[in-house]
Short mmCIF file of N, CA and C in Angstrom, two decimals:
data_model
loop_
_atom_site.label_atom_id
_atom_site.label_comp_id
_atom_site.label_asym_id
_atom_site.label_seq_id
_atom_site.Cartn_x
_atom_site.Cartn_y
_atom_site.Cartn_z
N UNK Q 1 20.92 3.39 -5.76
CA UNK Q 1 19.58 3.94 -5.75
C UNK Q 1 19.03 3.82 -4.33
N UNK Q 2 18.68 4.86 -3.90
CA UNK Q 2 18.08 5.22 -2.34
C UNK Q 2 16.73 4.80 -2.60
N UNK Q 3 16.09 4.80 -3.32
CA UNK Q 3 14.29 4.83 -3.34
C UNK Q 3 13.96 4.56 -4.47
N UNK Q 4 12.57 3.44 -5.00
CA UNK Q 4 12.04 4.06 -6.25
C UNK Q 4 10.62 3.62 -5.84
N UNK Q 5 9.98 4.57 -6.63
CA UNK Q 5 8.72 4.82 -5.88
C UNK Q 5 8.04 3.05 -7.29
N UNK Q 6 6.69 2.85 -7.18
CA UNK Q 6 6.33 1.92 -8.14
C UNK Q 6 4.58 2.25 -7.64
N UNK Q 7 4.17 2.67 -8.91
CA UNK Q 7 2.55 2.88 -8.90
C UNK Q 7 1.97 1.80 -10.13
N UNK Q 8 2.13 0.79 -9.99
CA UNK Q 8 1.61 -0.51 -10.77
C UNK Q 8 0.52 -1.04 -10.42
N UNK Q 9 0.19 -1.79 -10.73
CA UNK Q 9 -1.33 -2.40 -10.36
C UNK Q 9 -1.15 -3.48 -9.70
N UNK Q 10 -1.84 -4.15 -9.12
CA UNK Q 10 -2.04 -5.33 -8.33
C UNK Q 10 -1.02 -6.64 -8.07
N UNK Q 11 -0.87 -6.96 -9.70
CA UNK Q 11 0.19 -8.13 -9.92
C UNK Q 11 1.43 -7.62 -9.88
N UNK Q 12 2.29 -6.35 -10.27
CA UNK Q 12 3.34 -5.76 -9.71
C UNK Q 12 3.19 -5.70 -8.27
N UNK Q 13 2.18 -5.17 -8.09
CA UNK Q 13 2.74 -4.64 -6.34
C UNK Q 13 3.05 -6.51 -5.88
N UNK Q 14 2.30 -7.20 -5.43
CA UNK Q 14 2.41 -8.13 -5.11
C UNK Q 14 3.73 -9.55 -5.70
N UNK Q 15 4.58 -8.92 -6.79
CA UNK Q 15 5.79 -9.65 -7.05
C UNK Q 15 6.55 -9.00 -6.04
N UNK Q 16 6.48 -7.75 -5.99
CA UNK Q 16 7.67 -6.67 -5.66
C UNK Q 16 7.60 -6.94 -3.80
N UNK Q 17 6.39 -7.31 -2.95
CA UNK Q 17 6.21 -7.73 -2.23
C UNK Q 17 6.63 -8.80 -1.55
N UNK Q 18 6.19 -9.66 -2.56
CA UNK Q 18 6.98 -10.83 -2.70
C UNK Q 18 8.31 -11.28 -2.79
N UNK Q 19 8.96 -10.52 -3.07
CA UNK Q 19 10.51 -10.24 -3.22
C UNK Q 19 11.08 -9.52 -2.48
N UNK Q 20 10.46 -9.33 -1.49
CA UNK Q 20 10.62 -8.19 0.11
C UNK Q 20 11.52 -6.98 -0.68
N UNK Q 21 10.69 -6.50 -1.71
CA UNK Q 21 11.59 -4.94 -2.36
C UNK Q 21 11.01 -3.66 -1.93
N UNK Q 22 9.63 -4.04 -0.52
CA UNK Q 22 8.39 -3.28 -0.81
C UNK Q 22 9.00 -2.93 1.71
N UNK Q 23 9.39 -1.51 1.71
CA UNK Q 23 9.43 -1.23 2.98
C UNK Q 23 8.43 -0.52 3.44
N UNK Q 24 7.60 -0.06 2.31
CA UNK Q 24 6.60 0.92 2.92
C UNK Q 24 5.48 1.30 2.12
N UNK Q 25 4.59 1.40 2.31
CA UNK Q 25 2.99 1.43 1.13
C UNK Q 25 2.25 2.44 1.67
N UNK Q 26 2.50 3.38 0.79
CA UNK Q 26 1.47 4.93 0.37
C UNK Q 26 0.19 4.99 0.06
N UNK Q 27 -0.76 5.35 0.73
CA UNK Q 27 -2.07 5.28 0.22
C UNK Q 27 -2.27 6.54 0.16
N UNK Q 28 -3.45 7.28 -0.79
CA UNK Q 28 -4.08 8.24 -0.60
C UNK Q 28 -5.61 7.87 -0.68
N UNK Q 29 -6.54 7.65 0.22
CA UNK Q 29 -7.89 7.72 0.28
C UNK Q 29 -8.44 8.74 -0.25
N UNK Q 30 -9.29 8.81 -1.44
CA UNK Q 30 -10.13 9.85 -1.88
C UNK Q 30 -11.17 9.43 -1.77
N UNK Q 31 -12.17 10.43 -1.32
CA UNK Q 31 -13.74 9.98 -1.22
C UNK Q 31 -14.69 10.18 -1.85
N UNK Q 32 -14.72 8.86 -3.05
CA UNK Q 32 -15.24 8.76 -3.97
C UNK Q 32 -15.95 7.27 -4.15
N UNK Q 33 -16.66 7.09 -5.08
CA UNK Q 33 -17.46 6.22 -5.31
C UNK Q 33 -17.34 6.08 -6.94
N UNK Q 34 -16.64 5.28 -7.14
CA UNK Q 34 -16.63 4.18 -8.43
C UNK Q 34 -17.44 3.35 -8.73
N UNK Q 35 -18.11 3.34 -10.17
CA UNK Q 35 -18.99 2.56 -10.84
C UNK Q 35 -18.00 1.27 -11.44
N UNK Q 36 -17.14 0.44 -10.53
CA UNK Q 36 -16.20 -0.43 -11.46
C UNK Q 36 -16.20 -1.61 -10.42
N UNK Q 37 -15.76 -2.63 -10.52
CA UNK Q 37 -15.30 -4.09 -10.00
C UNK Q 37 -14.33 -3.34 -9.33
N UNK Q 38 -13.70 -4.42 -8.01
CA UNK Q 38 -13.08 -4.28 -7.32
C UNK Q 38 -11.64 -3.94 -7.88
N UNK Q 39 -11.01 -3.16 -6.92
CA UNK Q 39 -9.51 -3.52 -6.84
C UNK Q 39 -8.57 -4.29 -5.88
N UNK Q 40 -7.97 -4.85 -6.67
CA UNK Q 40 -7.06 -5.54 -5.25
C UNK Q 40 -5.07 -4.81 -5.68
N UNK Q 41 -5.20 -4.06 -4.57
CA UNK Q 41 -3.92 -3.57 -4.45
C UNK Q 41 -2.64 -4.24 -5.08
N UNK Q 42 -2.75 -5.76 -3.80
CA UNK Q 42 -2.34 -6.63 -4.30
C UNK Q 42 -2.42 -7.68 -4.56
N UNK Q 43 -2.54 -8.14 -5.73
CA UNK Q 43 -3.12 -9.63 -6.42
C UNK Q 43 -2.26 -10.87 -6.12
N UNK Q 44 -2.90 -11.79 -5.75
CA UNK Q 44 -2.63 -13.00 -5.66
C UNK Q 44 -2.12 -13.45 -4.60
N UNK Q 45 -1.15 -13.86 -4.49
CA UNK Q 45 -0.59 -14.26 -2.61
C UNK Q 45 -1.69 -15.77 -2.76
N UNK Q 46 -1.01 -16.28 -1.20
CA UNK Q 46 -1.47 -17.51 -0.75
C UNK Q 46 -2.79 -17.19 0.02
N UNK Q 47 -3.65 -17.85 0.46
CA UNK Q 47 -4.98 -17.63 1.00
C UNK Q 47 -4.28 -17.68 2.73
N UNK Q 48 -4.69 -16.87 3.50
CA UNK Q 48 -4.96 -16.18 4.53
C UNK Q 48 -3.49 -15.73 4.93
N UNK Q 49 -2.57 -15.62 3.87
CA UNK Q 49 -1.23 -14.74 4.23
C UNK Q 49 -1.76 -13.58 4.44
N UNK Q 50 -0.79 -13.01 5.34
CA UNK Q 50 -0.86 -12.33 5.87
C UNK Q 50 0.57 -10.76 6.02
N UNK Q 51 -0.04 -9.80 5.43
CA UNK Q 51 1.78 -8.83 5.63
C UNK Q 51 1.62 -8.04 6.53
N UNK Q 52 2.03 -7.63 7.90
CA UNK Q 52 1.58 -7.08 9.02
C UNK Q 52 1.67 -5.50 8.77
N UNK Q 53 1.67 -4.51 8.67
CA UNK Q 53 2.03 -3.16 8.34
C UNK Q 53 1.57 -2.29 9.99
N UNK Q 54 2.42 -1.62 10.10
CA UNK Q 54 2.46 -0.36 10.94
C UNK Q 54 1.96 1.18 10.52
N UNK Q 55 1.33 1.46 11.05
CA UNK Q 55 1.08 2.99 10.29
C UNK Q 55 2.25 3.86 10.86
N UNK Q 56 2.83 4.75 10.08
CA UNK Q 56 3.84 5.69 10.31
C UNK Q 56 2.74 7.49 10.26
N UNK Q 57 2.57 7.20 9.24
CA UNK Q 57 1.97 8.87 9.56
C UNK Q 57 0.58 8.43 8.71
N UNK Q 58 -0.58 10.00 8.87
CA UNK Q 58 -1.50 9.84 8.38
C UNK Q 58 -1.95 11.62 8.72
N UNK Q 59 -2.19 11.77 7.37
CA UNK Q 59 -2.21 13.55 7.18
C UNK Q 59 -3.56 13.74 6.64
N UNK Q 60 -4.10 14.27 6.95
CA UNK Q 60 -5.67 14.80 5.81
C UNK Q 60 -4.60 16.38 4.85
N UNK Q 61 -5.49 16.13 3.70
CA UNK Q 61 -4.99 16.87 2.56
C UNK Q 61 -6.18 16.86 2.05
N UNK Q 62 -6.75 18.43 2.37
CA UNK Q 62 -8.12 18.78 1.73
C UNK Q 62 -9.15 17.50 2.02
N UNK Q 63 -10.00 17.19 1.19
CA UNK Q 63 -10.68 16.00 1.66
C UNK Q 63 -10.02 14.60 1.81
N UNK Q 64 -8.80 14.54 1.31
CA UNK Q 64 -8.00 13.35 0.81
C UNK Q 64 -7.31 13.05 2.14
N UNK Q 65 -7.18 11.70 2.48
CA UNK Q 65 -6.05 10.80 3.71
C UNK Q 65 -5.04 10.70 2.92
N UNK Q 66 -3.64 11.06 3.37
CA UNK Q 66 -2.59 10.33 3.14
C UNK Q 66 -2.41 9.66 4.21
N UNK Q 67 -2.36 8.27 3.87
CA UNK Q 67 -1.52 7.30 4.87
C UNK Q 67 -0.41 6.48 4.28
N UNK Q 68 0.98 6.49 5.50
CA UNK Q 68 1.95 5.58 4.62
C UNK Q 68 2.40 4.57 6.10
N UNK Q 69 2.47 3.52 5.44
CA UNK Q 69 2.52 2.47 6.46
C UNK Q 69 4.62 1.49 6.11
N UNK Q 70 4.53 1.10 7.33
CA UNK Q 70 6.13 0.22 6.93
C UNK Q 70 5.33 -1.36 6.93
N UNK Q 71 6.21 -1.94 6.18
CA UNK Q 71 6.06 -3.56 6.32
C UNK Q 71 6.92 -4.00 6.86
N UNK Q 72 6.47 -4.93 8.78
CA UNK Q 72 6.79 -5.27 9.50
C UNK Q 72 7.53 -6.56 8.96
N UNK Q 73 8.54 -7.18 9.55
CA UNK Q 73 8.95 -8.63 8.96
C UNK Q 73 8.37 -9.31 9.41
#
């Protein structure tokens, strides 16, 4: 397997992270405003760890950012 993509919530992303299975993190910014409690991408980790990321590209798509970043070692 070359790739698998994983759109999970917080406590996935952050095992899969954790397990250095994670080379690169896709965002799409939409500009919007939610009536909800926070999200955290990724949940849990140690207090002031830190995962360094690089931006690779960053496209506007209609009103929407795509940005996809690599995770530096």
């Amino acid at each position: 397997i070359a790739s698998v993509v994983c759109e999970g919530g917080g406590i996935l992303n952050r095992a899969l992270l954790d397990a250095g299975l994670v080379d690169r993190i896709h965002l799409l910014l939409i500009p919007a405003v939610l009536a909800a409690s926070s999200v955290n991408l990724f949940e849990g980790g140690r207090e002031n760890e830190l995962t360094e990321l690089r931006l690779e590209a960053a496209e506007p798509i209609d009103d929407f950012l795509y940005l996809r970043y690599r995770i530096l070692a």
